[in-house]
Tab-separated table of C-alpha atoms in Angstrom:
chain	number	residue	atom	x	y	z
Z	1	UNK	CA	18.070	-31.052	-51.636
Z	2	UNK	CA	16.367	-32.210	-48.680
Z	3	UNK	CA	15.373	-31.564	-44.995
Z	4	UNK	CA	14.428	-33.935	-42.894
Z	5	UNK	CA	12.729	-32.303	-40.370
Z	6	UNK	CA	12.144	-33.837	-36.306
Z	7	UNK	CA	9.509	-32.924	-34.056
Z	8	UNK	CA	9.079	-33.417	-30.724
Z	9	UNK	CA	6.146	-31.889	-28.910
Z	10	UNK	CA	2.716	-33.230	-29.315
Z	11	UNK	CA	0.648	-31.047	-31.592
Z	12	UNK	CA	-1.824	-30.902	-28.930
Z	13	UNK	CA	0.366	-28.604	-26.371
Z	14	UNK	CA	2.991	-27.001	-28.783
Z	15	UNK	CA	2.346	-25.708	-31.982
Z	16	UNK	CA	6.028	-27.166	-33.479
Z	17	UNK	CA	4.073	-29.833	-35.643
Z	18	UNK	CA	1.917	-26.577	-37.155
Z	19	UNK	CA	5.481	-24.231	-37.544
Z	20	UNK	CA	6.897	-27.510	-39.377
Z	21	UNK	CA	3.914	-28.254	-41.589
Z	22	UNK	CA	3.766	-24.746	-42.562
Z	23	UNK	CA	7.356	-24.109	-43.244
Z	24	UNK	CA	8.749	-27.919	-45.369
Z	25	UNK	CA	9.305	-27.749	-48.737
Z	26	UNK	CA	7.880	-30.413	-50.959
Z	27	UNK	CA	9.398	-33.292	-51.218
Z	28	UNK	CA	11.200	-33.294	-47.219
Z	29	UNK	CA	10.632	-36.115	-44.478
Z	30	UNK	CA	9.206	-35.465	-41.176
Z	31	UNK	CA	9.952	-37.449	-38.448
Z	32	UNK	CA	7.675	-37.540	-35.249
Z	33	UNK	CA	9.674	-38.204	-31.849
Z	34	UNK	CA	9.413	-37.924	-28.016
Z	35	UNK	CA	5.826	-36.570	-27.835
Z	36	UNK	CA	5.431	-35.757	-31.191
Z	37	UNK	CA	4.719	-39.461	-31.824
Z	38	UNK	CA	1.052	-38.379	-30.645
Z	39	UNK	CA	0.882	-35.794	-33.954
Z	40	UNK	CA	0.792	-39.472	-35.858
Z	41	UNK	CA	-2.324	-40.827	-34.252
Z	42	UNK	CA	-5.704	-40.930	-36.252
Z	43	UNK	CA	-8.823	-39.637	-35.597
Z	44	UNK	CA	-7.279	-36.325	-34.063
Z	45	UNK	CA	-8.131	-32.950	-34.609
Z	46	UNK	CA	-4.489	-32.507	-35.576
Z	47	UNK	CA	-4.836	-35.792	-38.315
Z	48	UNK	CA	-6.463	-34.036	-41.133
Z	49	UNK	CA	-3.767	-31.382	-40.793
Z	50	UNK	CA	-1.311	-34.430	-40.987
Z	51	UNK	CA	-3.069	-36.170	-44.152
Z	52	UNK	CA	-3.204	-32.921	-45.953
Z	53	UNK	CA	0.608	-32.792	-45.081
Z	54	UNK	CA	1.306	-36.245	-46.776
Z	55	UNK	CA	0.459	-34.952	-50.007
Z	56	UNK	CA	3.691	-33.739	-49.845
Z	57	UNK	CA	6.034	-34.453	-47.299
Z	58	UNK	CA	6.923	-38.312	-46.265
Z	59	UNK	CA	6.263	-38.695	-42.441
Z	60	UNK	CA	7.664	-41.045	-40.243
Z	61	UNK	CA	7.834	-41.903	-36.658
Z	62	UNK	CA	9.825	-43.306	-33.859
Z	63	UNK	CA	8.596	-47.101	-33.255
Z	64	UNK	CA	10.718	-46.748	-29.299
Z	65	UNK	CA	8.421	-43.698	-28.867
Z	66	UNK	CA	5.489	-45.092	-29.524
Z	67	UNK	CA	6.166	-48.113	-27.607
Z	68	UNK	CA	7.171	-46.344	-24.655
Z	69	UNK	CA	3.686	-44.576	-24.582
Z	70	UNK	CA	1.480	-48.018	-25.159
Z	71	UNK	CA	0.512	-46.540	-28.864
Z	72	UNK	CA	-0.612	-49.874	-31.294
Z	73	UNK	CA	0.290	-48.811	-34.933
Z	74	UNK	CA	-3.044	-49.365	-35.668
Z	75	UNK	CA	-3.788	-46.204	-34.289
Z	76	UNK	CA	-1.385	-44.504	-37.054
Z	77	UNK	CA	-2.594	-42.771	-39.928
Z	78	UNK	CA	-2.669	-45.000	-43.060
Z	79	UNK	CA	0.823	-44.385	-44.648
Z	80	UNK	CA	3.100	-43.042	-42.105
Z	81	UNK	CA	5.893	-45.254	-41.313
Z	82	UNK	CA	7.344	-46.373	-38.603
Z	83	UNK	CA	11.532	-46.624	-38.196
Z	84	UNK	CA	13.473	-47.474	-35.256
Z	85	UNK	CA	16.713	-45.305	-34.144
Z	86	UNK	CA	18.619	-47.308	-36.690
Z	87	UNK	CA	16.046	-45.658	-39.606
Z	88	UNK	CA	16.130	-42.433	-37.643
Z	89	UNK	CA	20.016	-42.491	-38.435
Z	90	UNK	CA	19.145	-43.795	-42.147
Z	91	UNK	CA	16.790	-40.609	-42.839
Z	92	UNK	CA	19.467	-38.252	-41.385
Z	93	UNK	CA	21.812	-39.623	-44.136
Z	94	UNK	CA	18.960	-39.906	-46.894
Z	95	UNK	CA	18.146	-36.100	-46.517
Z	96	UNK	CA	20.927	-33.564	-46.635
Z	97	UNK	CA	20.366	-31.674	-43.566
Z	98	UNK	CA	17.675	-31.777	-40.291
Z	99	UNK	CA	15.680	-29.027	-39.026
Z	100	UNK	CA	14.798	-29.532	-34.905
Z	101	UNK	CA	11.193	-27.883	-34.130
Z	102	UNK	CA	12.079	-27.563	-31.202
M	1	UNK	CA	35.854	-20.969	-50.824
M	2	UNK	CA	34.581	-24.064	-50.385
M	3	UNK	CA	34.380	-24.324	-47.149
M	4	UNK	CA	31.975	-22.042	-46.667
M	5	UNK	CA	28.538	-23.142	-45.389
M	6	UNK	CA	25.402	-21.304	-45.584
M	7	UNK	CA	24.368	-21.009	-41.425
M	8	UNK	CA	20.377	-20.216	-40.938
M	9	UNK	CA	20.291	-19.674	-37.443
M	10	UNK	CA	16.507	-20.094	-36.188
M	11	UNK	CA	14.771	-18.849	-33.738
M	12	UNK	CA	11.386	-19.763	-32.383
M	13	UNK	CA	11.383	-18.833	-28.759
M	14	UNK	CA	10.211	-15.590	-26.865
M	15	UNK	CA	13.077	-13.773	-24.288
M	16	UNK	CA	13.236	-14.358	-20.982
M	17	UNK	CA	10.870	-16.719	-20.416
M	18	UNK	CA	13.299	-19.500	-20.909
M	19	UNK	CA	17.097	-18.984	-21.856
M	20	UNK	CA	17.219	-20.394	-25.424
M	21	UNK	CA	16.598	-16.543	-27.092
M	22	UNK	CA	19.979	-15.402	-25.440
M	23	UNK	CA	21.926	-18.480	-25.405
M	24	UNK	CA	21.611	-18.575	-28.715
M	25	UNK	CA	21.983	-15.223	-29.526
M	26	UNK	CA	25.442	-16.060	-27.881
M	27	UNK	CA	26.631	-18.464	-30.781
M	28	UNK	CA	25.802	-16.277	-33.429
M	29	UNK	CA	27.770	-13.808	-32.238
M	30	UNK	CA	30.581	-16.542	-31.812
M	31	UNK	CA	29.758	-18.152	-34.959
M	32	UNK	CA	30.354	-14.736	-36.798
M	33	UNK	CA	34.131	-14.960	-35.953
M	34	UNK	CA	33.715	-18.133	-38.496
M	35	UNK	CA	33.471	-15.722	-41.454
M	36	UNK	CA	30.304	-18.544	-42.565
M	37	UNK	CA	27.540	-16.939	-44.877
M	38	UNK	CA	25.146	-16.388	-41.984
M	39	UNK	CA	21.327	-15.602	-42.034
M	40	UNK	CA	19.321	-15.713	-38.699
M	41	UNK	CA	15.713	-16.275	-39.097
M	42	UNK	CA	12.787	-15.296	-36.436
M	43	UNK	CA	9.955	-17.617	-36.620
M	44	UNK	CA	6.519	-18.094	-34.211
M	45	UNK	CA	7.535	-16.413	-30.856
M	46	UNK	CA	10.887	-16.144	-31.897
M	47	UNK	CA	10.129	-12.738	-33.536
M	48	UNK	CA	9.372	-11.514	-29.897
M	49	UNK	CA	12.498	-11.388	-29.512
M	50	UNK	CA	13.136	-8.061	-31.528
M	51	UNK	CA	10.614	-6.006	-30.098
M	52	UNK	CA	10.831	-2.696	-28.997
M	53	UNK	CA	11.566	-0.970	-25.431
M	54	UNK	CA	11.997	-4.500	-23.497
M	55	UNK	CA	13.135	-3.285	-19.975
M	56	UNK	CA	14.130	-6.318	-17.667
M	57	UNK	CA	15.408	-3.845	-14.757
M	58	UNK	CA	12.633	-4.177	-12.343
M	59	UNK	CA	12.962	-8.508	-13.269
M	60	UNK	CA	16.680	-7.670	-11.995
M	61	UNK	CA	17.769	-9.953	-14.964
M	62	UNK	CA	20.097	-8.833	-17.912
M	63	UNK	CA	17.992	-6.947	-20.958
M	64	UNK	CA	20.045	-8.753	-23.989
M	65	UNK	CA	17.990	-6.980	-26.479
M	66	UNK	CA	20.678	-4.309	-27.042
M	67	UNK	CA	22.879	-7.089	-28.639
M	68	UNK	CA	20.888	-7.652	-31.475
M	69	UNK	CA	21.964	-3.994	-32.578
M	70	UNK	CA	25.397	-5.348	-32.473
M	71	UNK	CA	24.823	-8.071	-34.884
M	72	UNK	CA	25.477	-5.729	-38.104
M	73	UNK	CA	28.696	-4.454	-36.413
M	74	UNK	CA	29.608	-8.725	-36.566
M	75	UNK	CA	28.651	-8.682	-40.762
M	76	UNK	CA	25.267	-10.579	-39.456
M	77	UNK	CA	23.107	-8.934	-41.441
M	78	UNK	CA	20.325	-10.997	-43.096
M	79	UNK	CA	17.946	-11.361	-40.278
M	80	UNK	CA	14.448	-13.219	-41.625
M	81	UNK	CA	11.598	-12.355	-40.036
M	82	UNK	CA	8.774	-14.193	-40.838
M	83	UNK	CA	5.437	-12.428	-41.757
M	84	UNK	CA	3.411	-14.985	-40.999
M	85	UNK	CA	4.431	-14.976	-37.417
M	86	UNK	CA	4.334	-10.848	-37.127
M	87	UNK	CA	0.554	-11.133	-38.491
M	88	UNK	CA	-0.407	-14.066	-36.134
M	89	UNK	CA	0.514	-11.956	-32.957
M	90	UNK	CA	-1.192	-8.616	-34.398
M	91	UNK	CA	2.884	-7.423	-34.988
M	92	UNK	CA	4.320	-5.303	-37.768
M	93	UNK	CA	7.799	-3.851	-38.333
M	94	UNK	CA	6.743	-1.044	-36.443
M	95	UNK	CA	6.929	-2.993	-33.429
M	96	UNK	CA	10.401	-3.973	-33.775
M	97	UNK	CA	13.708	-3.379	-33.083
M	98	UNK	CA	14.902	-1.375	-36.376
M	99	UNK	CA	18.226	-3.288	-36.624
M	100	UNK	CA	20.791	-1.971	-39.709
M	101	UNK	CA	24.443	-2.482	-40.849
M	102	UNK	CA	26.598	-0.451	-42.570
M	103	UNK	CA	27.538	-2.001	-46.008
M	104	UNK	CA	31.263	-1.970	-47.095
M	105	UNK	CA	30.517	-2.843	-50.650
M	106	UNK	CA	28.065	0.408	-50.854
M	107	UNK	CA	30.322	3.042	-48.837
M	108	UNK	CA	29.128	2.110	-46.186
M	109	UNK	CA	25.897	3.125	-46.805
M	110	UNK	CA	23.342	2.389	-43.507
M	111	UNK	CA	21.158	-0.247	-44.505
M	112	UNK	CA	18.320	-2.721	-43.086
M	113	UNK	CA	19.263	-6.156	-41.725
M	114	UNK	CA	15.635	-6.797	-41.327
M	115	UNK	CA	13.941	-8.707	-44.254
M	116	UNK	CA	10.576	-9.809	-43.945
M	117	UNK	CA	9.577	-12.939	-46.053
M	118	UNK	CA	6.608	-14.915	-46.130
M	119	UNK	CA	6.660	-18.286	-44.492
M	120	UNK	CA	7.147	-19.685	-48.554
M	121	UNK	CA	10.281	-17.735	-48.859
M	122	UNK	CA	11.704	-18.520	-45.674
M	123	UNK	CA	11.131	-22.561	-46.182
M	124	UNK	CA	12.920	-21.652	-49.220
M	125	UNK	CA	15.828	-20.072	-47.342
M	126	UNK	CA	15.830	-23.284	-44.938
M	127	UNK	CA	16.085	-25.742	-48.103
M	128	UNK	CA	18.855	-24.082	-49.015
M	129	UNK	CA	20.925	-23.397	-46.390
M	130	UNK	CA	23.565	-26.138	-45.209
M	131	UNK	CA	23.384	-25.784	-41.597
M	132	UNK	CA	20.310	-25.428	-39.378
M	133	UNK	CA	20.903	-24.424	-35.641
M	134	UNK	CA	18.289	-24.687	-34.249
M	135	UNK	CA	17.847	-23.653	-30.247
I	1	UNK	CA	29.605	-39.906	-42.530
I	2	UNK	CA	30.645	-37.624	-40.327
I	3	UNK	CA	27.880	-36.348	-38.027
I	4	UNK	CA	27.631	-33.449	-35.175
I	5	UNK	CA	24.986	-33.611	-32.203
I	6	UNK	CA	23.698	-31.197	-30.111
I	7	UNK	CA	21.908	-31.535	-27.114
I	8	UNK	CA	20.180	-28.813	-25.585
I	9	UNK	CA	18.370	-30.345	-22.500
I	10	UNK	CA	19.864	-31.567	-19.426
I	11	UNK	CA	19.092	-35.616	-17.971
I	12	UNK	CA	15.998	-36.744	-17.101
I	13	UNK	CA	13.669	-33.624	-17.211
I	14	UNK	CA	13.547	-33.864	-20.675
I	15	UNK	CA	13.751	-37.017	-23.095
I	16	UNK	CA	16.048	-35.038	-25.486
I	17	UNK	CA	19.032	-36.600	-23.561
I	18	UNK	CA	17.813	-39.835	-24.251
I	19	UNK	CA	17.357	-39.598	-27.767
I	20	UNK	CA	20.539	-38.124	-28.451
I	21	UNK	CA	22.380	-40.928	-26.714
I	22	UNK	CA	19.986	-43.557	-28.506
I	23	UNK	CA	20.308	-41.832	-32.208
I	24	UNK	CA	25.027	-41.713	-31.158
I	25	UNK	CA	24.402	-45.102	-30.354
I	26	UNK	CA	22.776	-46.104	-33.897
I	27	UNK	CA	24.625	-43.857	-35.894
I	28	UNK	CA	28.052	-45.529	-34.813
I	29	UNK	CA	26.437	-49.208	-35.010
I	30	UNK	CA	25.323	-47.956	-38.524
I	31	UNK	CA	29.723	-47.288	-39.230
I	32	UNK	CA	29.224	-43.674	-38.945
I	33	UNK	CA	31.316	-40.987	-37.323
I	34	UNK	CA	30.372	-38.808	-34.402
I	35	UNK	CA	33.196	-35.608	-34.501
I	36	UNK	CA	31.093	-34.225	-31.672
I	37	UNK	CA	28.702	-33.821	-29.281
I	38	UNK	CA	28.249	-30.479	-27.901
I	39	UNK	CA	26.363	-29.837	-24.899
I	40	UNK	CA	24.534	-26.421	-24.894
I	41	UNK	CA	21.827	-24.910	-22.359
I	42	UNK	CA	20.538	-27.401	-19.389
I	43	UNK	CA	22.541	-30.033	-21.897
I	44	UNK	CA	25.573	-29.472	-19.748
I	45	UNK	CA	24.199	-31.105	-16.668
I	46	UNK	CA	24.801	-33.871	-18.491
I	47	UNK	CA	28.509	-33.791	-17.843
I	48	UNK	CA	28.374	-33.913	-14.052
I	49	UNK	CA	29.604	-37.308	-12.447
I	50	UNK	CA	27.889	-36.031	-9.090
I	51	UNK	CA	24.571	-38.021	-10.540
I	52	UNK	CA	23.632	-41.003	-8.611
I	53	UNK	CA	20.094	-42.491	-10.047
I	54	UNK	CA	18.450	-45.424	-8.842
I	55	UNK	CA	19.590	-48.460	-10.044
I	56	UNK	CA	16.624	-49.385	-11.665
I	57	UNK	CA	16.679	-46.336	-13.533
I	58	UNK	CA	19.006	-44.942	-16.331
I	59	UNK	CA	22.860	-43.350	-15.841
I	60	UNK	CA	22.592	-41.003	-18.591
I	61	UNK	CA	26.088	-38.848	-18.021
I	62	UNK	CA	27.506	-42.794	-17.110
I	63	UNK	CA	25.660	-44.034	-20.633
I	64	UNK	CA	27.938	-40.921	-22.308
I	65	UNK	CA	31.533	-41.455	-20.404
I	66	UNK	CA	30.985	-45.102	-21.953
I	67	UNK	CA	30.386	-44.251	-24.893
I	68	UNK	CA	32.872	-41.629	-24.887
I	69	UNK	CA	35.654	-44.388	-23.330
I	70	UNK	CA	34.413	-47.175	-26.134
I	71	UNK	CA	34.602	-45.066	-29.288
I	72	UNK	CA	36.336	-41.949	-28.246
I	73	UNK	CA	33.582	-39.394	-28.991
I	74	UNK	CA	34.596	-35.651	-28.205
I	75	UNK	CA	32.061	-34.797	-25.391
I	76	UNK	CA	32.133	-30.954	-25.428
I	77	UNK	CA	30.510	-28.904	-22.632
I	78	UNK	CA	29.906	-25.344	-23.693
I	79	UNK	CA	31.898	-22.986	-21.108
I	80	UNK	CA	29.331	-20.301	-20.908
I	81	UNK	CA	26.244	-22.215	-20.335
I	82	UNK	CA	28.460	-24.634	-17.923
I	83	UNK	CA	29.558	-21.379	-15.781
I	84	UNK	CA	26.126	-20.434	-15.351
I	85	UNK	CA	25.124	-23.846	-14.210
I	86	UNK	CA	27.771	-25.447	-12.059
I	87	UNK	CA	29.734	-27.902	-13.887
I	88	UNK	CA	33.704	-27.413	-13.156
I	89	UNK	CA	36.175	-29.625	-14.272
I	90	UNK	CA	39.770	-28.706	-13.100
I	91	UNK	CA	41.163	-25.971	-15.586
I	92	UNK	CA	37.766	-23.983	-14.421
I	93	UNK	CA	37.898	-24.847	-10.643
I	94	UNK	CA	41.557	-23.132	-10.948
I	95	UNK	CA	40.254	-19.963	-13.175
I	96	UNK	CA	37.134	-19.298	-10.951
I	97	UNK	CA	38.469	-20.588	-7.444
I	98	UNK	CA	35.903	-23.162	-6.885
I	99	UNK	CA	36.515	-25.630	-3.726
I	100	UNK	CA	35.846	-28.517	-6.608
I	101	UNK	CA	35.188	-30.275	-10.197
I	102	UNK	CA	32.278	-32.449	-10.956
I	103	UNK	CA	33.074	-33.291	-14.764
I	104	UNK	CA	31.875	-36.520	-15.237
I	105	UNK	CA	34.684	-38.660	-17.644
I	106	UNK	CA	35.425	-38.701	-21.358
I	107	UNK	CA	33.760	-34.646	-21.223
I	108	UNK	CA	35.595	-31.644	-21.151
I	109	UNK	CA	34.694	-27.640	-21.050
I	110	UNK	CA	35.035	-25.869	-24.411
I	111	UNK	CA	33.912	-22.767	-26.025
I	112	UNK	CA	30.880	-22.648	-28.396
I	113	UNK	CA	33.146	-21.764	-30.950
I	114	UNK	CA	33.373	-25.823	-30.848
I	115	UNK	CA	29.633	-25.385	-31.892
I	116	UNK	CA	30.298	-24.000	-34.842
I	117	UNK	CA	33.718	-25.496	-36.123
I	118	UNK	CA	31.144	-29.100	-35.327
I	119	UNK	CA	28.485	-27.566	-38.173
I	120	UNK	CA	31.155	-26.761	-40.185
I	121	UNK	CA	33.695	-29.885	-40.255
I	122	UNK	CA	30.386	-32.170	-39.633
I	123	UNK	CA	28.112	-33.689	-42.649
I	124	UNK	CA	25.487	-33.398	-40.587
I	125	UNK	CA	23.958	-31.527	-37.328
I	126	UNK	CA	21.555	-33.375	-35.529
I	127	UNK	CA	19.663	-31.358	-32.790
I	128	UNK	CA	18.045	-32.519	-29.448
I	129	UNK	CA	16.035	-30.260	-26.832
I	130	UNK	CA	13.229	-28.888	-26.109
């Protein structure tokens, strides 16, 4: 059992990234979309939280929303990967259910 | 049955000042016509919701907080509040709602639909539930 | 597999629209099935045909009617949250004596009991909003 949990707020206004963090079980997928593509960038006061989260949960995040918000991948986080909506669709079917912090 | 899915129903958002609380309030009171095992869980703001004496008169919009008294009368009656969330606003259980149902299997004996679990339990609860609504 | 979206937000205010048309998109390029897409909260404004955005911008209820006209995707619009914000289509014009219906095509005004029956006949429920 799985949950592949989305979030979509940047970690700097909303505290959804936080409420996900805190409530994923081992071994779940989060995927970062809309603003919460910004939760992926490095050298944030929000990426250790993200690191530390890696330990244990896989995190992806949405290639068309970083693009539409000029973000290079270099600026991700070593490790998080980045799908398009076609690998957005794949994790929906890889986990068992999805969880929307809204 | 097989058909039966395990609902979690959560809730992150405060009352009033955006819809979400009582539109969604809305489908689990639908939903419970589905005879689904149904939990409802109150995370971050979302455990706003449930507190005591809201009065919405002199806002002139509709107090929906009556409704969640309802929900044991609609065999909703594993509400998960999340302690985490009560502690990080300076809330306890006094503060809410008390919210009860009256169990069949226990002649009908009043009991407490309120459960509060820490924020390991509940991620428990989400992994295994089949269905997250989330609002 | 058979997969149920909701969307929560209505066009162009919020991206959740967007991403929910984008992720219906994939997942029936991918061979999957879409029983539903229920539209709950602001979500319903996306059923209005009354939308006319610049052309250099996006149709988002248009993007939906295609999509529901190409693959024949139930479009639901929840009844409640569509009575609160305005979007008719004929059976409701008739039951609240409106002078009109602004249902854009391939939607059509349910109750959220359609919510439900989609998380339980669906594999999966896939949520957009805010």
């Amino acid at each position: 059992m799985s949950i592949l949990h989305t979030v979509n707020k940047s970690p700097f206004d909303r505290n959804s990234l936080d409420a996900c963090i805190r409530l994923a079980v081992k071994g779940g997928s989060v995927l970062l979309i809309e603003d919460g593509v910004y939760g992926a960038m490095k050298g944030t006061n929000k990426s250790d939280m993200v690191t530390h989260a890696m330990k244990d949960l896989s995190f992806y995040v949405l290639g068309p929303d970083l693009k539409a918000r000029g973000i290079d991948e270099e600026k991700l986080i070593d490790g998080i990967k980045v799908v398009d909506y076609s690998g957005f669709v794949t994790l929906t079917v890889e986990n068992d259910k999805a969880q929307a912090w809204l | 049955m097989s058909d039966i899915k395990k609902f979690m129903y959560v809730n992150r958002k405060a009352p009033y000042g955006t819809i979400y609380a009582w539109e969604s309030l809305e489908v689990v009171l639908i939903g419970a016509a589905f005879e689904q095992d149904v939990s409802v869980a109150f995370v971050d703001d979302g455990v706003y919701q449930l507190i005591k004496g809201q009065d919405t008169t002199e806002l002139g919009i509709k107090n929906f907080s009556a409704t969640y008294k309802a929900l044991g009368d609609y065999d909703v009656n594993k509400l998960y509040i999340e302690k985490e969330s009560l502690d990080a606003r300076g809330l306890t259980l006094d503060d809410l709602m008390p919210l009860t149902y009256e169990d069949e299997n226990d002649n009908w004996a009043e009991k407490n639909s309120i459960r509060v679990v820490s924020s390991q339990e509940l991620a428990e609860l989400f992994e295994h539930s089949d269905v997250l609504f989330n609002f | 597999m058979k997969f149920a979206i909701q969307v929560n937000e209505g066009p162009y205010n919020h991206e959740a629209s967007v991403s929910a048309l984008n992720f219906t998109k994939a997942a029936l390029e991918a061979g999957h099935e879409i029983f539903r897409v229920f539209f709950y909260h602001d979500g319903v404004n996306n059923g209005t045909r009354f939308t006319s955005p610049p052309q250099d911008d996006i149709n988002i209820a248009g993007s939906w009617s295609e999509l529901a006209d190409q693959h024949g995707i139930d479009l639901v619009i929840c009844v409640a949250a569509a009575q609160r914000r305005g979007i008719v289509d004929e059976g409701e014009q008739e039951r609240q004596g409106k002078d009109g219906n602004n249902i854009a095509s391939g939607f059509r005004i349910s109750g959220l009991g359609q919510l439900v029956e989609a998380g339980i006949q669906s594999e999966r429920l896939i949520v957009f909003g805010d």
